[in-house]
mmCIF file of C-alpha atoms and ligand atoms in Angstrom:
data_model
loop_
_atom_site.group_PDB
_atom_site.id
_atom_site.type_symbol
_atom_site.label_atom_id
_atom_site.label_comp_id
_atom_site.label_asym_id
_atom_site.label_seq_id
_atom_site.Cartn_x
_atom_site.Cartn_y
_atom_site.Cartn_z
ATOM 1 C CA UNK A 1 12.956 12.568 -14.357
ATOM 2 C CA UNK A 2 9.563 12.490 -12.189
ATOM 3 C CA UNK A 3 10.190 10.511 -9.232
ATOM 4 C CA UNK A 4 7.607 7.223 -10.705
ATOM 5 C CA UNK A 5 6.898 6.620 -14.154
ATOM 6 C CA UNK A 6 5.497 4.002 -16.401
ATOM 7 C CA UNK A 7 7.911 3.585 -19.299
ATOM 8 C CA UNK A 8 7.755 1.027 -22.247
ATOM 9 C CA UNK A 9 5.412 -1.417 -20.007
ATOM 10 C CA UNK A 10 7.579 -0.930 -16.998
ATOM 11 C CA UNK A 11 7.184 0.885 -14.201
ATOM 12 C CA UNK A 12 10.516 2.826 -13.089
ATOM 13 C CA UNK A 13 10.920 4.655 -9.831
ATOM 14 C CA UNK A 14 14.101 6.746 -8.161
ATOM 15 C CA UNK A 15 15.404 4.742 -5.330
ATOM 16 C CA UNK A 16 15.288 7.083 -2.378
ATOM 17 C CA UNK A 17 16.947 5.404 -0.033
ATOM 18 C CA UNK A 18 20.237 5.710 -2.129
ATOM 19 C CA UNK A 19 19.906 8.910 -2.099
ATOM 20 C CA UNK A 20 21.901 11.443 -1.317
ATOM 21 C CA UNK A 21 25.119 9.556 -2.002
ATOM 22 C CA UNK A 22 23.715 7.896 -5.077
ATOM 23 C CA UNK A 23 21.032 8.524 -7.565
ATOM 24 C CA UNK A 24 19.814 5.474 -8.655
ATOM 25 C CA UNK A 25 16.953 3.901 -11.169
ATOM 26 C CA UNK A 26 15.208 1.250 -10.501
ATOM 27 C CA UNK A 27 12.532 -0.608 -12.616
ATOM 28 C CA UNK A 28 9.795 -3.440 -11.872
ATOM 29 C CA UNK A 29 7.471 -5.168 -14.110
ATOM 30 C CA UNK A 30 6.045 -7.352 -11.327
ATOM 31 C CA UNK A 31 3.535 -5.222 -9.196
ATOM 32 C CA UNK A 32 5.217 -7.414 -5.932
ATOM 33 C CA UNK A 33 7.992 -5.629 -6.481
ATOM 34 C CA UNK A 34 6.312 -2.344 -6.335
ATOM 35 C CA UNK A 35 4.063 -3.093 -3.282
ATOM 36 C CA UNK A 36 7.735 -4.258 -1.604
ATOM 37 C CA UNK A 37 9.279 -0.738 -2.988
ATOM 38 C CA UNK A 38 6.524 0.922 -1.013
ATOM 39 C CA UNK A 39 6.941 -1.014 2.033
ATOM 40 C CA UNK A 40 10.670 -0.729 2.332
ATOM 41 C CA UNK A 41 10.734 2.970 1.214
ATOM 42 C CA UNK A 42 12.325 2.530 -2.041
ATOM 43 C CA UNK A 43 9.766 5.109 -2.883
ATOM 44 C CA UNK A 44 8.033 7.401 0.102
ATOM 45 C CA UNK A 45 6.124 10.234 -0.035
ATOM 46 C CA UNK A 46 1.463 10.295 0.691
ATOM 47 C CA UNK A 47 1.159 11.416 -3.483
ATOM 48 C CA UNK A 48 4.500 9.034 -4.569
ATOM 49 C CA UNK A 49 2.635 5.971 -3.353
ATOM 50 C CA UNK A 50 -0.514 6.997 -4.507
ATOM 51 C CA UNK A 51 0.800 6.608 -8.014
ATOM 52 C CA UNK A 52 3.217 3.971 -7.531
ATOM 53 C CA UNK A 53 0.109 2.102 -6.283
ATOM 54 C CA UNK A 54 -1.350 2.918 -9.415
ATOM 55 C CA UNK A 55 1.658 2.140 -11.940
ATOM 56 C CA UNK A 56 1.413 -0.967 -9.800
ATOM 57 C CA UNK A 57 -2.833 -1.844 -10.571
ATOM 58 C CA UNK A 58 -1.456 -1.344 -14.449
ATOM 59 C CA UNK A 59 1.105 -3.858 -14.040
ATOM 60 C CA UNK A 60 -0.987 -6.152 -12.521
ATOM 61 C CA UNK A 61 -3.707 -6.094 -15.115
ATOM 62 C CA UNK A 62 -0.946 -6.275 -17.906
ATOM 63 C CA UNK A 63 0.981 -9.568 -16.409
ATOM 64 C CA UNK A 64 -2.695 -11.217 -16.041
ATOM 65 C CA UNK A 65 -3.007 -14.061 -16.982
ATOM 66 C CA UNK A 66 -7.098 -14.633 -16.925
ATOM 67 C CA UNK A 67 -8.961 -15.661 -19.925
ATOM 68 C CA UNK A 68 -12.145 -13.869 -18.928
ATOM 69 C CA UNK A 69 -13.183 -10.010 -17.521
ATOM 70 C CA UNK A 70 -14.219 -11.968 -14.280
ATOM 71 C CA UNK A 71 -10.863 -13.426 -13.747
ATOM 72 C CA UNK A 72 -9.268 -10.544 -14.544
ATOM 73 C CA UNK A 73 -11.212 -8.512 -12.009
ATOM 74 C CA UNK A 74 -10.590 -10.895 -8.915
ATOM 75 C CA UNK A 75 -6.766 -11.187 -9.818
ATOM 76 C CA UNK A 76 -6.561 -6.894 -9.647
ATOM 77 C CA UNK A 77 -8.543 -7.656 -6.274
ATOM 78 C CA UNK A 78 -5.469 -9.706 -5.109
ATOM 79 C CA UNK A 79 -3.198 -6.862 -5.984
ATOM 80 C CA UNK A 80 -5.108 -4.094 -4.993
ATOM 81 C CA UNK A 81 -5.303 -5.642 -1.183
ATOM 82 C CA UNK A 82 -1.255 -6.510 -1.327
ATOM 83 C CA UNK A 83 -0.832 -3.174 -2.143
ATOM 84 C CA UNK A 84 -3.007 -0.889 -0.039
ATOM 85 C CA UNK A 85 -1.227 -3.184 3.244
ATOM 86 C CA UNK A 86 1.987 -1.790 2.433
ATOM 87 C CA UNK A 87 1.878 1.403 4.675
ATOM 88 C CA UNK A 88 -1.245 2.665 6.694
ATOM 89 C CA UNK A 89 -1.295 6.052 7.154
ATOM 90 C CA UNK A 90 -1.448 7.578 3.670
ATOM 91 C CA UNK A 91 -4.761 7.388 2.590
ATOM 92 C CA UNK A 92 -3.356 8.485 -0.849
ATOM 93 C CA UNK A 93 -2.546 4.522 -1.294
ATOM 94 C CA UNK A 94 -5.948 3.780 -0.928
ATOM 95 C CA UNK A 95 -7.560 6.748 -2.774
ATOM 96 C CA UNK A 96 -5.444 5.557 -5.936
ATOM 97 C CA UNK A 97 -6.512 1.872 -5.538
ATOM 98 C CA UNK A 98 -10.686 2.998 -5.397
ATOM 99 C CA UNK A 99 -9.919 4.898 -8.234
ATOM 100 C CA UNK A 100 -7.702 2.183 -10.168
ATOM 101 C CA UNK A 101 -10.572 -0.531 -9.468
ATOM 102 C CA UNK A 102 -13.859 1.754 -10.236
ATOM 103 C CA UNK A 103 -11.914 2.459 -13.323
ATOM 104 C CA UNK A 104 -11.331 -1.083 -14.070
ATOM 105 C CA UNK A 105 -15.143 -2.469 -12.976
ATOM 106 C CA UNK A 106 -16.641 0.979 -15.323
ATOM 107 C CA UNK A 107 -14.328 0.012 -18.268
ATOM 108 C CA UNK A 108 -16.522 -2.174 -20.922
ATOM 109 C CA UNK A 109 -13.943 -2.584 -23.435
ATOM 110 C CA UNK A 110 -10.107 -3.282 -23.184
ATOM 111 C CA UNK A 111 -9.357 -3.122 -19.368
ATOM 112 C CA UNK A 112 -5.559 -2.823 -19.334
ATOM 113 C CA UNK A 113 -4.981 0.088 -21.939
ATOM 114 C CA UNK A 114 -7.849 1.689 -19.668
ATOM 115 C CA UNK A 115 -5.846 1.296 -16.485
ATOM 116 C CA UNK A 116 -2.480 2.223 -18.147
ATOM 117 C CA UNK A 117 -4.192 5.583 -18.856
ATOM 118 C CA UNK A 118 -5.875 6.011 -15.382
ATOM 119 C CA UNK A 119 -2.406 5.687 -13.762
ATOM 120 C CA UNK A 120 -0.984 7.973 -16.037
ATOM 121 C CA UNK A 121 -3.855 10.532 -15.479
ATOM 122 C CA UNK A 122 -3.240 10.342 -11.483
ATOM 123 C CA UNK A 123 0.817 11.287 -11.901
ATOM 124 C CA UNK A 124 0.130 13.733 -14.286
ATOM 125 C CA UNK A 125 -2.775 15.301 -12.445
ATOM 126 C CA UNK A 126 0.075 15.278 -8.952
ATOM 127 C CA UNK A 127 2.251 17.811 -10.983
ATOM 128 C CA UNK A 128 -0.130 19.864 -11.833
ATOM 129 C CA UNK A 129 -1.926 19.924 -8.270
ATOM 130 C CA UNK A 130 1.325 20.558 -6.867
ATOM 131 C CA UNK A 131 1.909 23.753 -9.169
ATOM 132 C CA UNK A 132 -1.914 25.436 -8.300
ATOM 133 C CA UNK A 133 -0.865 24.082 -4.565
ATOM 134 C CA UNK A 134 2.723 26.061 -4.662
ATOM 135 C CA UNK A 135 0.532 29.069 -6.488
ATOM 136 C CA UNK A 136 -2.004 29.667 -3.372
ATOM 137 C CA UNK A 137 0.952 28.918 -0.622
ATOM 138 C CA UNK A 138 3.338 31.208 -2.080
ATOM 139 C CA UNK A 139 0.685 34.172 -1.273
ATOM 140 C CA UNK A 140 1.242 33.094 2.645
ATOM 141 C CA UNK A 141 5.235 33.836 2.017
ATOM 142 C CA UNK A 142 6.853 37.128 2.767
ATOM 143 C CA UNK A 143 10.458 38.549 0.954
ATOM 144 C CA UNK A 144 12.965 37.288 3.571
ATOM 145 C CA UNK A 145 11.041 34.659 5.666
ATOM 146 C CA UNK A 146 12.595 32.109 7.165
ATOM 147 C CA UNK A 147 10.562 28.624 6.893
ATOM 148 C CA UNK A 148 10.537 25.834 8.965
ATOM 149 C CA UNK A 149 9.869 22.046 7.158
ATOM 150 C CA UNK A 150 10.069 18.993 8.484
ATOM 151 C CA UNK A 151 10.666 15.206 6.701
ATOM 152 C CA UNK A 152 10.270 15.466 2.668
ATOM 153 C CA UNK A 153 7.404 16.790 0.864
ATOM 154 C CA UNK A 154 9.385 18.265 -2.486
ATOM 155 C CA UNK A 155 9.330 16.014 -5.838
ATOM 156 C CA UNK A 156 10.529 13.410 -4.170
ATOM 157 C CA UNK A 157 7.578 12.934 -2.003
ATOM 158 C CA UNK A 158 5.077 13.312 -4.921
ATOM 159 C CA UNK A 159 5.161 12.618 -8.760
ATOM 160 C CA UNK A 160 6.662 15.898 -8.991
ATOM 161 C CA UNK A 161 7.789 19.425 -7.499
ATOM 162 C CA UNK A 162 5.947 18.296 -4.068
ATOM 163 C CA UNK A 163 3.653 19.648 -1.631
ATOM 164 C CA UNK A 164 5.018 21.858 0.923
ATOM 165 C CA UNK A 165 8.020 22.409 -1.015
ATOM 166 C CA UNK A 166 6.117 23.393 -3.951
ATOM 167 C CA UNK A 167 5.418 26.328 -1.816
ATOM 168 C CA UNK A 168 8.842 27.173 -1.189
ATOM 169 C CA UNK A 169 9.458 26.745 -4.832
ATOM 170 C CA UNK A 170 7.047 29.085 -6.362
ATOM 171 C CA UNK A 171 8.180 31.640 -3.687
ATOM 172 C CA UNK A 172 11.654 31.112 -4.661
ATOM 173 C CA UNK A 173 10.905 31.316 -8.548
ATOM 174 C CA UNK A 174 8.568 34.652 -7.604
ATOM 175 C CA UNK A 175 12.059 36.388 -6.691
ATOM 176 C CA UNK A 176 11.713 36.133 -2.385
ATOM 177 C CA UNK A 177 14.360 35.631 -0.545
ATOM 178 C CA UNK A 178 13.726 33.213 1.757
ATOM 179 C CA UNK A 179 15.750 30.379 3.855
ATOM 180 C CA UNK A 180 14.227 27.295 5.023
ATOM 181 C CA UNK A 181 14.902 25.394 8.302
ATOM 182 C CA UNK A 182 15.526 21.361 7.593
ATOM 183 C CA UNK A 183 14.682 19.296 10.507
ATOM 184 C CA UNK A 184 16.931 16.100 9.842
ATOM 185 C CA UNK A 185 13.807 14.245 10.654
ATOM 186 C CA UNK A 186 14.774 10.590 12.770
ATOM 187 C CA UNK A 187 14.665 8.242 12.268
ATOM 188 C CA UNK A 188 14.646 7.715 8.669
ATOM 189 C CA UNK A 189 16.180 11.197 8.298
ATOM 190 C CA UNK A 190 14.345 12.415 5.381
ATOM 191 C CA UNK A 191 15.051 15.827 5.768
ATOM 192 C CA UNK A 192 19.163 15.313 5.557
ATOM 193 C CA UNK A 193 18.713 12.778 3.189
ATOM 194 C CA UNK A 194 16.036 14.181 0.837
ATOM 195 C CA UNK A 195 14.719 17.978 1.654
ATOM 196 C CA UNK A 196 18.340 19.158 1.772
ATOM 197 C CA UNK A 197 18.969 17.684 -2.016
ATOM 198 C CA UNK A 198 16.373 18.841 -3.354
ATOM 199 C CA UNK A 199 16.777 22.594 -2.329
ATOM 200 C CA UNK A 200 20.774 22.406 -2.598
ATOM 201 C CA UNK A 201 19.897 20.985 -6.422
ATOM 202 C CA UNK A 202 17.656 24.254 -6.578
ATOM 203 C CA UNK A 203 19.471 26.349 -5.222
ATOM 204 C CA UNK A 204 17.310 27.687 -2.328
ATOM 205 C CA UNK A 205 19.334 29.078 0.712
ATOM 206 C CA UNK A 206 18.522 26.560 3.580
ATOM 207 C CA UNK A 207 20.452 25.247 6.689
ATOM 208 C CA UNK A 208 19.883 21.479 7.767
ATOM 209 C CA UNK A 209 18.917 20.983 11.843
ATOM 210 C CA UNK A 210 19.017 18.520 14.130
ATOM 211 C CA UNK A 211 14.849 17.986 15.198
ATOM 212 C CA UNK A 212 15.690 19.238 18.438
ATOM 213 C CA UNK A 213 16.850 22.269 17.567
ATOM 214 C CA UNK A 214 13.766 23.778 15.878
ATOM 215 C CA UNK A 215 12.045 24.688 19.355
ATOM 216 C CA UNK A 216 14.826 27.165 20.123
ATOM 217 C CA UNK A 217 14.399 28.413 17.014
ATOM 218 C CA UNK A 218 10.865 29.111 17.180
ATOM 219 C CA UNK A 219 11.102 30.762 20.643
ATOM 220 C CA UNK A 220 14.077 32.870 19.622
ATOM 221 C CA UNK A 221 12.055 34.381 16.950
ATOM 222 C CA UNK A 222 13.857 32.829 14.030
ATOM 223 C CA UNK A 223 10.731 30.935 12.204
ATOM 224 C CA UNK A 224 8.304 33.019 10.585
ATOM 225 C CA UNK A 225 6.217 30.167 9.219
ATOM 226 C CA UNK A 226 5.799 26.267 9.681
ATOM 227 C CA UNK A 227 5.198 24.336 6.245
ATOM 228 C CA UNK A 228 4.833 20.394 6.493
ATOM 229 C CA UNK A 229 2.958 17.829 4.435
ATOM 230 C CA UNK A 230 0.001 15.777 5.532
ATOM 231 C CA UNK A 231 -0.330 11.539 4.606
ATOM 232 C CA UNK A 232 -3.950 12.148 6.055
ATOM 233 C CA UNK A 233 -6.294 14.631 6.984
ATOM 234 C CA UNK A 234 -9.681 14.076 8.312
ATOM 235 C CA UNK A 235 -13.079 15.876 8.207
ATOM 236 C CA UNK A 236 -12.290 18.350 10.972
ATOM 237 C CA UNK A 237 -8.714 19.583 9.918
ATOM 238 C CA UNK A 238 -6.825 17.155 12.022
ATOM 239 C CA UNK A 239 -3.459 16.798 10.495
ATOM 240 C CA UNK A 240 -1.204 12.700 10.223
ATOM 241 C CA UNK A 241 2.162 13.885 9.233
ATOM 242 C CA UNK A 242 5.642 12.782 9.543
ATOM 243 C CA UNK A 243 6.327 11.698 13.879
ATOM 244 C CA UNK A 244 7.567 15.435 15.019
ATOM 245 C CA UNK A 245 5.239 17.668 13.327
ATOM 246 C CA UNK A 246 2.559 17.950 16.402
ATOM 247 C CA UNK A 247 5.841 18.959 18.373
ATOM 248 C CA UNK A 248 6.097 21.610 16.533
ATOM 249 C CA UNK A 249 2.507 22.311 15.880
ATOM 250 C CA UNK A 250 2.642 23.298 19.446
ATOM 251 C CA UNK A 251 5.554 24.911 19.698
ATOM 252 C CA UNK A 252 4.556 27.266 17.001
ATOM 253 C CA UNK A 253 1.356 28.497 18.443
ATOM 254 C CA UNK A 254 3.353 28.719 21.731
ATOM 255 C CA UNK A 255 5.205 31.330 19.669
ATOM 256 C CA UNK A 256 2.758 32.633 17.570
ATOM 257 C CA UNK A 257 4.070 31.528 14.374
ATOM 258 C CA UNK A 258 1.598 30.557 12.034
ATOM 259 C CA UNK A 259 1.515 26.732 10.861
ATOM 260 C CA UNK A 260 0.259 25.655 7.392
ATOM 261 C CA UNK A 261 0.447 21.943 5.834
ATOM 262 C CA UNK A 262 -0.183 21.982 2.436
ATOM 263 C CA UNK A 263 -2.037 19.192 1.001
ATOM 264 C CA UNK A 264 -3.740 18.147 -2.078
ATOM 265 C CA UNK A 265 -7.205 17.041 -1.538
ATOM 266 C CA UNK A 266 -6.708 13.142 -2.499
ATOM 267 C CA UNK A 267 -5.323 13.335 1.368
ATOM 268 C CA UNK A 268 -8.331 14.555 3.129
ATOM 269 C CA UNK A 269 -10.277 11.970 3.891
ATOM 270 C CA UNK A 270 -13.570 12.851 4.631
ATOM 271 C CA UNK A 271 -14.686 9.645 5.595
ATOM 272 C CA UNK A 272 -12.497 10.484 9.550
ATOM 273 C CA UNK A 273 -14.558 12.895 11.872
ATOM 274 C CA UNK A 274 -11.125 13.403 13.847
ATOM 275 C CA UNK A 275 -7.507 12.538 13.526
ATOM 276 C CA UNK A 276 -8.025 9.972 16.293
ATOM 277 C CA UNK A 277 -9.744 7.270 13.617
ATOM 278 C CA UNK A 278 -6.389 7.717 11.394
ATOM 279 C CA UNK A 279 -4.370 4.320 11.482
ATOM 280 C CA UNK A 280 -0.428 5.363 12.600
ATOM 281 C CA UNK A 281 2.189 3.203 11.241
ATOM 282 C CA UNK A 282 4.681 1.348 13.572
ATOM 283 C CA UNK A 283 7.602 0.208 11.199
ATOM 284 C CA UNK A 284 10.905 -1.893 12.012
ATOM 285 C CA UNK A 285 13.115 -1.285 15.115
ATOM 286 C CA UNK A 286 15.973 -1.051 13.224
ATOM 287 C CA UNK A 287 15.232 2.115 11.640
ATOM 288 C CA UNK A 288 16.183 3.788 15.228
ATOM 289 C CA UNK A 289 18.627 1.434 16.565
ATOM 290 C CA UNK A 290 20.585 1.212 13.250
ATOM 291 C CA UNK A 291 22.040 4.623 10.909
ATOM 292 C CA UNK A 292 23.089 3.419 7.743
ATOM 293 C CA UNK A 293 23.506 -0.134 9.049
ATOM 294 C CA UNK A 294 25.618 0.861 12.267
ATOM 295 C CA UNK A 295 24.415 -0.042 15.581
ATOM 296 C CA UNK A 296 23.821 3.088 18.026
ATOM 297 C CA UNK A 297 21.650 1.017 20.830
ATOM 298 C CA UNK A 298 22.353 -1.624 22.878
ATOM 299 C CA UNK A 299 21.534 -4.982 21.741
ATOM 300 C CA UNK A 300 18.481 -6.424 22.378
ATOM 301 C CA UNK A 301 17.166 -2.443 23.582
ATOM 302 C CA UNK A 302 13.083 -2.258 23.671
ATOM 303 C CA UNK A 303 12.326 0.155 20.655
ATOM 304 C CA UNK A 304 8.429 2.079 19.831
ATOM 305 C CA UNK A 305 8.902 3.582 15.990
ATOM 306 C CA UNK A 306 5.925 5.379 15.127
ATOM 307 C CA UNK A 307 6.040 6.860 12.051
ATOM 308 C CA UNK A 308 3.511 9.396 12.074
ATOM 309 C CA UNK A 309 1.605 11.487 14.629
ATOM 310 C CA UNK A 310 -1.758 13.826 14.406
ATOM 311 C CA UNK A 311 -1.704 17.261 14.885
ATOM 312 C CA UNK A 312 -5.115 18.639 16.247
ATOM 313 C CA UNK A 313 -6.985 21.070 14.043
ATOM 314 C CA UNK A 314 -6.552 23.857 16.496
ATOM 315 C CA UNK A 315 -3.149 23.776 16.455
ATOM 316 C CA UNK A 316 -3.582 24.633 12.346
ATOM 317 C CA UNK A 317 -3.947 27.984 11.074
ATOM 318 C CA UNK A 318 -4.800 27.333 7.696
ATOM 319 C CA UNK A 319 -4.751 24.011 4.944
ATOM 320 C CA UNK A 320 -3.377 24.754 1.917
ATOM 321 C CA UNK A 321 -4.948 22.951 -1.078
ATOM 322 C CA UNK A 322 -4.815 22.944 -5.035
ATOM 323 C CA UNK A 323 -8.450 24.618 -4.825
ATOM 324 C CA UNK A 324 -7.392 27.193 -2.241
ATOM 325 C CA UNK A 325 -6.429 27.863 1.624
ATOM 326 C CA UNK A 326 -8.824 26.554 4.185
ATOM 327 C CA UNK A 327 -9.349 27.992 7.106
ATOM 328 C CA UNK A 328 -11.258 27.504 10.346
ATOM 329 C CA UNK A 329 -13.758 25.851 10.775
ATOM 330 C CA UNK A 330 -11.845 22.909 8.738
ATOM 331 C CA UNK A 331 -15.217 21.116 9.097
ATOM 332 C CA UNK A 332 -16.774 23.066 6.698
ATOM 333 C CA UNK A 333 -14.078 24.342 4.445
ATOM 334 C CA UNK A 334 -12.280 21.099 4.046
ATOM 335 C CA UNK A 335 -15.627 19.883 2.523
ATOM 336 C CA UNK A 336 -16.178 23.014 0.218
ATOM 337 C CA UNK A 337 -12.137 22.371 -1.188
ATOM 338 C CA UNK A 338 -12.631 18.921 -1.606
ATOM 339 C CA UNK A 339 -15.754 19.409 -3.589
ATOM 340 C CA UNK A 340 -13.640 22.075 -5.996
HETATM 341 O O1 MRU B 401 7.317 8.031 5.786
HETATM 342 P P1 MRU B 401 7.307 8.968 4.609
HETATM 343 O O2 MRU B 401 8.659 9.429 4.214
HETATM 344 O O3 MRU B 401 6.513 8.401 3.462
HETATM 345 O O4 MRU B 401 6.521 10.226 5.135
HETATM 346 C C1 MRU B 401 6.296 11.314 4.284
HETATM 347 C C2 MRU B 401 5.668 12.458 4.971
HETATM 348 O O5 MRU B 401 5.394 12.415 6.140
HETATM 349 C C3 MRU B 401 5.304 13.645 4.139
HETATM 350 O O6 MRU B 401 5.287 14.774 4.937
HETATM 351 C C4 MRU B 401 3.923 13.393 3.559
HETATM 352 O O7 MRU B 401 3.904 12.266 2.732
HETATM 353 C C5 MRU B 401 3.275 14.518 2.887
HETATM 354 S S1 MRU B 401 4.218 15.423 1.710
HETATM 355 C C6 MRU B 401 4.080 14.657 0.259
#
């Protein structure tokens, strides 16, 4: 099943942070409940809750209960706002809501069938962005490379097959043999938790890592490329991704290995001149004093849980995108993918 659907009125999601131990369904038909699945990480991922943002705009609409287009309107303007303050950094989130609402204030007939189908266009349109994006990054892999990802960006982290990983996929289904590095990624641990599913489930050779351990791999000459994700990219190629990635950002041009996140272009956001305008999330203390519920600090212990840092542009060797590779200067060729 694709990680967010809209079935029979409902909108139905895999609840991730069950996973690996359990694979579990969950379904909403109040789009609260969906903002609150995005908030607590039910569902994760910059493309996920794009379209869970979106599934969420259609339930909205459909659960309306104004008499008139105008009411209508103003009660999707109270959703779209609960929704796009769930989670900062992603400027997928947003990206979906614009497009939800311009849909909505263009449509001159029947607004809810027209949103239905305008959420359904953006998580079908994911997949197949996330093929042509596995197509062009699979060029960059060599027979027998090792790879080095950090946090989730496979189908879990999208509608389906995923960013970074869609890279590794294509690769894999093109007959290389290849084995990819999972950092464990703290403190929500979505590479244990999520990465290392996904490629165990497709049977991809990898070998899960503690975070700290991927620095010693890239100096001891066991990384021969760096694929990650991006929840926002602005104008000149800076890179928000999962807290950890500018670590290794570094540490791979420290040791020459080349560093690619793959990204479809509903995450560049042109609108940013640099990575330093892009809003990082700071989420619950818990989530690094607690594993699984269990207490590893001391009580009362001062906590700062960032959940994302920027990588600058020069630190990037190239940006993969459904429309191509971009190289530098990002300034320019960021525009020229965006426009198609
Ligand atoms: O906090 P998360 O799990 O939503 O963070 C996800 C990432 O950082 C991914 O790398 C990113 O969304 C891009 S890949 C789809």
């Amino acid at each position: 099943m694709r990680t967010v659907e809209w079935i029979d009125g409902r909108v139905r999601m895999i609840d991730q942070r069950k996973l690996p131990l359990a694979l579990v369904v969950v379904e909403f038909d109040d789009y609260r409940d969906v903002a609150l699945a995005i908030q607590n990480m039910t569902i994760r991922g910059a493309p996920a809750i794009g379209a869970a943002a979106a599934f969420g705009l259609a339930l909205a609409a459909q659960h309306s209960r104004a008499t008139s287009r105008e009411g209508l309107l103003a009660d999707l303007e109270v959703a779209a706002q609960t929704i796009r303050a769930t989670r900062p950094t992603a400027v997928n989130l947003s990206w979906a809501v614009k497009r939800m609402m311009r849909t909505a204030q263009a449509e001159t007939g029947e607004i809810v069938p027209a949103l239905i189908a305008e959420a359904q266009r953006i998580a079908d349109e994911d997949v197949e962005i996330n093929r042509r994006m596995g197509a062009h990054g699979a060029a960059l892999i060599q027979d027998g490379f090792n790879i080095l990802t950090h946090c989730n960006t496979g189908s879990l982290a999208t509608v389906d097959y995923g960013t970074a990983l869609a890279v590794v996929r294509v690769a894999h289904e093109q007959g290389k043999r290849l084995h990819v590095w999972v950092d464990e990624t703290r403190p929500r641990l979505q590479g244990a938790r999520l990465t290392a599913w996904e490629l165990m489930q497709a049977g991809i050779p990898m070998t899960l890592i503690a975070d700290n351990v991927a620095g010693h791999l890239l100096r001891t000459g066991r990384v021969d490329i760096v694929l990650v994700g991006s929840d926002r990219t602005a104008a000149n190629g800076d890179v928000a991704n999962k807290i950890g990635t500018y670590k290794l950002a570094v540490l791979a041009r420290e040791n020459g290995v080349p560093f690619y996140p793959v990204v479809p272009t509903s995450t560049i956001d042109l609108s940013l001149p640099s990575g330093d305008d892009i809003p990082i999330e700071e989420r619950d203390a818990r989530e690094v004093t607690h594993v699984d519920g269990c207490q590893i600090a001391p009580d009362g212990v001062r906590v700062l849980n960032l959940a994302f840092d920027v990588t600058p542009h020069r630190y990037v060797t190239g940006i993969v995108t459904e429309n191509g590779i971009a190289y530098p200067p990002f300034s320019v060729s960021l525009r020229r993918m965006v426009r198609g």
